[in-house]
Amino acid sequence: MKKRVLVTGAAGFIGSHLVDGLLEKGYKVLGVDDLSLGDMANIEHLKSCKDFNFEKIDVRDKNLLEKVSKDISAILHLAAFKIPLYAS
């Protein structure tokens, strides 16, 4: 049985590449992103991949996140807003 991994921020630049790498290594991947900064174009090529599922969810929605993340072996958390280097 393949291990299932949750990737938050999956539609972002780094997240989408991480998803690709995990799929290449034989994992099942649940990608989560609220698309506030991510872009569906980054994961469009995975639409027909049977080992990838995508959910548009804000990671702050604990109940919904728990509902979709059954049988998860690991969580790779990349969902975040960029913090400016020089905040005033």
Tab-separated table of N, CA and C in Angstrom:
chain	number	residue	atom	x	y	z
A	1	MET	N	0.841	-1.191	0.000
A	1	MET	CA	0.000	0.000	0.000
A	1	MET	C	0.883	1.249	0.000
A	2	LYS	N	0.572	2.177	-0.883
A	2	LYS	CA	1.345	3.411	-0.979
A	2	LYS	C	1.049	4.322	0.202
A	3	LYS	N	2.089	4.994	0.702
A	3	LYS	CA	1.892	5.978	1.758
A	3	LYS	C	1.276	7.235	1.164
A	4	ARG	N	0.416	7.876	1.956
A	4	ARG	CA	-0.280	9.084	1.512
A	4	ARG	C	0.283	10.293	2.255
A	5	VAL	N	0.671	11.298	1.504
A	5	VAL	CA	1.302	12.492	2.047
A	5	VAL	C	0.423	13.707	1.755
A	6	LEU	N	0.293	14.574	2.750
A	6	LEU	CA	-0.432	15.836	2.598
A	6	LEU	C	0.584	16.946	2.374
A	7	VAL	N	0.415	17.703	1.301
A	7	VAL	CA	1.272	18.860	1.012
A	7	VAL	C	0.406	20.102	1.038
A	8	THR	N	0.643	20.992	2.010
A	8	THR	CA	-0.054	22.268	2.026
A	8	THR	C	0.733	23.242	1.147
A	9	GLY	N	0.040	24.149	0.489
A	9	GLY	CA	0.707	25.054	-0.449
A	9	GLY	C	1.087	24.328	-1.735
A	10	ALA	N	0.319	23.292	-2.077
A	10	ALA	CA	0.652	22.418	-3.212
A	10	ALA	C	0.607	23.113	-4.568
A	11	ALA	N	-0.123	24.210	-4.698
A	11	ALA	CA	-0.220	24.906	-5.988
A	11	ALA	C	0.803	26.032	-6.117
A	12	GLY	N	1.645	26.179	-5.122
A	12	GLY	CA	2.722	27.161	-5.196
A	12	GLY	C	3.892	26.612	-6.000
A	13	PHE	N	4.869	27.445	-6.262
A	13	PHE	CA	6.027	27.026	-7.070
A	13	PHE	C	6.770	25.872	-6.414
A	14	ILE	N	7.165	26.037	-5.169
A	14	ILE	CA	7.919	24.989	-4.474
A	14	ILE	C	7.021	23.790	-4.180
A	15	GLY	N	5.811	24.050	-3.696
A	15	GLY	CA	4.890	22.964	-3.376
A	15	GLY	C	4.591	22.069	-4.565
A	16	SER	N	4.387	22.662	-5.726
A	16	SER	CA	4.064	21.869	-6.912
A	16	SER	C	5.242	20.996	-7.334
A	17	HIS	N	6.453	21.495	-7.182
A	17	HIS	CA	7.628	20.679	-7.505
A	17	HIS	C	7.811	19.563	-6.482
A	18	LEU	N	7.513	19.848	-5.236
A	18	LEU	CA	7.576	18.820	-4.200
A	18	LEU	C	6.555	17.717	-4.502
A	19	VAL	N	5.355	18.097	-4.886
A	19	VAL	CA	4.330	17.122	-5.255
A	19	VAL	C	4.826	16.231	-6.390
A	20	ASP	N	5.402	16.842	-7.423
A	20	ASP	CA	5.940	16.064	-8.548
A	20	ASP	C	6.965	15.035	-8.069
A	21	GLY	N	7.866	15.468	-7.202
A	21	GLY	CA	8.913	14.577	-6.692
A	21	GLY	C	8.347	13.431	-5.868
A	22	LEU	N	7.357	13.727	-5.040
A	22	LEU	CA	6.737	12.677	-4.223
A	22	LEU	C	6.018	11.652	-5.095
A	23	LEU	N	5.324	12.128	-6.112
A	23	LEU	CA	4.635	11.218	-7.025
A	23	LEU	C	5.634	10.338	-7.773
A	24	GLU	N	6.756	10.917	-8.189
A	24	GLU	CA	7.793	10.148	-8.877
A	24	GLU	C	8.371	9.057	-7.977
A	25	LYS	N	8.390	9.305	-6.673
A	25	LYS	CA	8.924	8.327	-5.713
A	25	LYS	C	7.867	7.305	-5.281
A	26	GLY	N	6.645	7.412	-5.815
A	26	GLY	CA	5.630	6.406	-5.567
A	26	GLY	C	4.647	6.696	-4.448
A	27	TYR	N	4.617	7.927	-3.962
A	27	TYR	CA	3.655	8.298	-2.924
A	27	TYR	C	2.320	8.693	-3.533
A	28	LYS	N	1.260	8.567	-2.740
A	28	LYS	CA	-0.015	9.194	-3.063
A	28	LYS	C	0.038	10.564	-2.402
A	29	VAL	N	-0.479	11.580	-3.067
A	29	VAL	CA	-0.371	12.938	-2.548
A	29	VAL	C	-1.741	13.609	-2.516
A	30	LEU	N	-2.018	14.204	-1.362
A	30	LEU	CA	-3.167	15.089	-1.225
A	30	LEU	C	-2.610	16.506	-1.186
A	31	GLY	N	-2.914	17.283	-2.200
A	31	GLY	CA	-2.469	18.666	-2.263
A	31	GLY	C	-3.560	19.591	-1.764
A	32	VAL	N	-3.185	20.509	-0.895
A	32	VAL	CA	-4.121	21.474	-0.331
A	32	VAL	C	-3.570	22.871	-0.573
A	33	ASP	N	-4.431	23.765	-1.020
A	33	ASP	CA	-4.032	25.150	-1.250
A	33	ASP	C	-5.297	25.995	-1.301
A	34	ASP	N	-5.258	27.200	-0.769
A	34	ASP	CA	-6.431	28.073	-0.872
A	34	ASP	C	-6.363	28.953	-2.120
A	35	LEU	N	-5.293	28.834	-2.871
A	35	LEU	CA	-5.075	29.547	-4.134
A	35	LEU	C	-4.979	31.058	-3.977
A	36	SER	N	-4.710	31.530	-2.760
A	36	SER	CA	-4.518	32.969	-2.581
A	36	SER	C	-3.174	33.396	-3.172
A	37	LEU	N	-2.192	32.524	-3.120
A	37	LEU	CA	-0.885	32.802	-3.720
A	37	LEU	C	-0.475	31.725	-4.725
A	38	GLY	N	-1.025	30.525	-4.584
A	38	GLY	CA	-0.726	29.444	-5.511
A	38	GLY	C	-1.510	29.608	-6.805
A	39	ASP	N	-1.191	28.785	-7.783
A	39	ASP	CA	-1.816	28.886	-9.098
A	39	ASP	C	-2.109	27.483	-9.622
A	40	MET	N	-3.339	27.238	-10.020
A	40	MET	CA	-3.721	25.934	-10.552
A	40	MET	C	-2.869	25.534	-11.754
A	41	ALA	N	-2.308	26.503	-12.459
A	41	ALA	CA	-1.454	26.191	-13.607
A	41	ALA	C	-0.244	25.365	-13.178
A	42	ASN	N	0.199	25.516	-11.925
A	42	ASN	CA	1.364	24.768	-11.435
A	42	ASN	C	1.085	23.286	-11.246
A	43	ILE	N	-0.185	22.915	-11.109
A	43	ILE	CA	-0.525	21.498	-10.904
A	43	ILE	C	-1.485	20.977	-11.970
A	44	GLU	N	-1.716	21.757	-12.983
A	44	GLU	CA	-2.639	21.385	-14.068
A	44	GLU	C	-2.254	20.045	-14.697
A	45	HIS	N	-0.962	19.790	-14.823
A	45	HIS	CA	-0.493	18.561	-15.459
A	45	HIS	C	-0.809	17.309	-14.626
A	46	LEU	N	-1.271	17.489	-13.398
A	46	LEU	CA	-1.568	16.358	-12.514
A	46	LEU	C	-3.055	15.999	-12.491
A	47	LYS	N	-3.846	16.693	-13.293
A	47	LYS	CA	-5.297	16.487	-13.308
A	47	LYS	C	-5.695	15.020	-13.463
A	48	SER	N	-5.019	14.306	-14.312
A	48	SER	CA	-5.391	12.917	-14.589
A	48	SER	C	-4.558	11.903	-13.800
A	49	CYS	N	-3.735	12.370	-12.895
A	49	CYS	CA	-2.886	11.474	-12.100
A	49	CYS	C	-3.735	10.819	-11.008
A	50	LYS	N	-3.798	9.503	-11.012
A	50	LYS	CA	-4.650	8.785	-10.058
A	50	LYS	C	-4.115	8.846	-8.626
A	51	ASP	N	-2.855	9.172	-8.456
A	51	ASP	CA	-2.257	9.242	-7.122
A	51	ASP	C	-2.231	10.649	-6.539
A	52	PHE	N	-2.869	11.598	-7.223
A	52	PHE	CA	-2.904	12.979	-6.749
A	52	PHE	C	-4.339	13.450	-6.616
A	53	ASN	N	-4.640	14.031	-5.467
A	53	ASN	CA	-5.933	14.671	-5.235
A	53	ASN	C	-5.671	16.089	-4.769
A	54	PHE	N	-6.514	17.009	-5.200
A	54	PHE	CA	-6.371	18.404	-4.804
A	54	PHE	C	-7.631	18.873	-4.120
A	55	GLU	N	-7.456	19.611	-3.038
A	55	GLU	CA	-8.565	20.228	-2.324
A	55	GLU	C	-8.252	21.706	-2.121
A	56	LYS	N	-9.190	22.562	-2.515
A	56	LYS	CA	-9.034	24.002	-2.273
A	56	LYS	C	-9.521	24.273	-0.853
A	57	ILE	N	-8.568	24.388	0.045
A	57	ILE	CA	-8.871	24.550	1.466
A	57	ILE	C	-7.885	25.540	2.077
A	58	ASP	N	-8.386	26.373	2.948
A	58	ASP	CA	-7.537	27.230	3.771
A	58	ASP	C	-7.062	26.370	4.938
A	59	VAL	N	-5.769	26.272	5.156
A	59	VAL	CA	-5.239	25.396	6.211
A	59	VAL	C	-5.681	25.819	7.609
A	60	ARG	N	-6.243	27.007	7.734
A	60	ARG	CA	-6.761	27.435	9.039
A	60	ARG	C	-8.126	26.816	9.339
A	61	ASP	N	-8.733	26.174	8.345
A	61	ASP	CA	-10.020	25.504	8.528
A	61	ASP	C	-9.760	24.080	9.033
A	62	LYS	N	-9.553	23.969	10.330
A	62	LYS	CA	-9.154	22.707	10.954
A	62	LYS	C	-10.146	21.572	10.680
A	63	ASN	N	-11.433	21.848	10.800
A	63	ASN	CA	-12.434	20.801	10.607
A	63	ASN	C	-12.412	20.229	9.193
A	64	LEU	N	-12.361	21.092	8.203
A	64	LEU	CA	-12.336	20.634	6.811
A	64	LEU	C	-11.028	19.913	6.502
A	65	LEU	N	-9.941	20.429	7.013
A	65	LEU	CA	-8.641	19.802	6.793
A	65	LEU	C	-8.607	18.396	7.400
A	66	GLU	N	-9.127	18.241	8.604
A	66	GLU	CA	-9.191	16.919	9.227
A	66	GLU	C	-10.081	15.971	8.430
A	67	LYS	N	-11.158	16.491	7.892
A	67	LYS	CA	-12.113	15.676	7.134
A	67	LYS	C	-11.476	15.052	5.888
A	68	VAL	N	-10.645	15.811	5.182
A	68	VAL	CA	-10.057	15.316	3.926
A	68	VAL	C	-8.737	14.583	4.120
A	69	SER	N	-8.168	14.670	5.313
A	69	SER	CA	-6.813	14.127	5.493
A	69	SER	C	-6.780	12.806	6.267
A	70	LYS	N	-7.660	11.901	5.934
A	70	LYS	CA	-7.654	10.571	6.532
A	70	LYS	C	-6.498	9.754	5.939
A	71	ASP	N	-5.938	8.878	6.749
A	71	ASP	CA	-4.874	7.956	6.307
A	71	ASP	C	-3.621	8.674	5.798
A	72	ILE	N	-3.278	9.792	6.402
A	72	ILE	CA	-2.083	10.545	6.017
A	72	ILE	C	-0.889	10.029	6.819
A	73	SER	N	0.215	9.746	6.131
A	73	SER	CA	1.435	9.280	6.790
A	73	SER	C	2.336	10.435	7.207
A	74	ALA	N	2.284	11.528	6.439
A	74	ALA	CA	3.158	12.680	6.711
A	74	ALA	C	2.509	13.948	6.179
A	75	ILE	N	2.861	15.057	6.813
A	75	ILE	CA	2.399	16.374	6.364
A	75	ILE	C	3.625	17.218	6.055
A	76	LEU	N	3.648	17.781	4.872
A	76	LEU	CA	4.708	18.706	4.470
A	76	LEU	C	4.044	20.069	4.312
A	77	HIS	N	4.317	20.940	5.256
A	77	HIS	CA	3.604	22.210	5.362
A	77	HIS	C	4.376	23.344	4.692
A	78	LEU	N	3.843	23.801	3.569
A	78	LEU	CA	4.467	24.902	2.825
A	78	LEU	C	3.526	26.092	2.658
A	79	ALA	N	2.317	25.991	3.173
A	79	ALA	CA	1.350	27.085	3.030
A	79	ALA	C	1.734	28.224	3.963
A	80	ALA	N	1.985	29.385	3.388
A	80	ALA	CA	2.356	30.551	4.193
A	80	ALA	C	2.288	31.809	3.343
A	81	PHE	N	2.009	32.887	4.001
A	81	PHE	CA	2.114	34.171	3.326
A	81	PHE	C	3.554	34.638	3.457
A	82	LYS	N	4.051	35.272	2.438
A	82	LYS	CA	5.422	35.776	2.462
A	82	LYS	C	5.502	36.914	3.470
A	83	ILE	N	6.490	36.850	4.318
A	83	ILE	CA	6.726	37.908	5.287
A	83	ILE	C	7.819	38.819	4.718
A	84	PRO	N	7.531	40.093	4.536
A	84	PRO	CA	8.538	41.001	3.971
A	84	PRO	C	9.799	41.030	4.823
A	85	LEU	N	10.931	41.080	4.174
A	85	LEU	CA	12.207	41.116	4.875
A	85	LEU	C	12.317	42.337	5.781
A	86	TYR	N	11.845	43.453	5.288
A	86	TYR	CA	11.927	44.678	6.043
A	86	TYR	C	10.523	45.192	6.344
A	87	ALA	N	9.887	44.585	7.317
A	87	ALA	CA	8.535	45.012	7.689
A	87	ALA	C	8.621	46.307	8.486
A	88	SER	N	7.706	47.185	8.226
A	88	SER	CA	7.732	48.453	8.976
A	88	SER	C	6.666	48.490	10.033
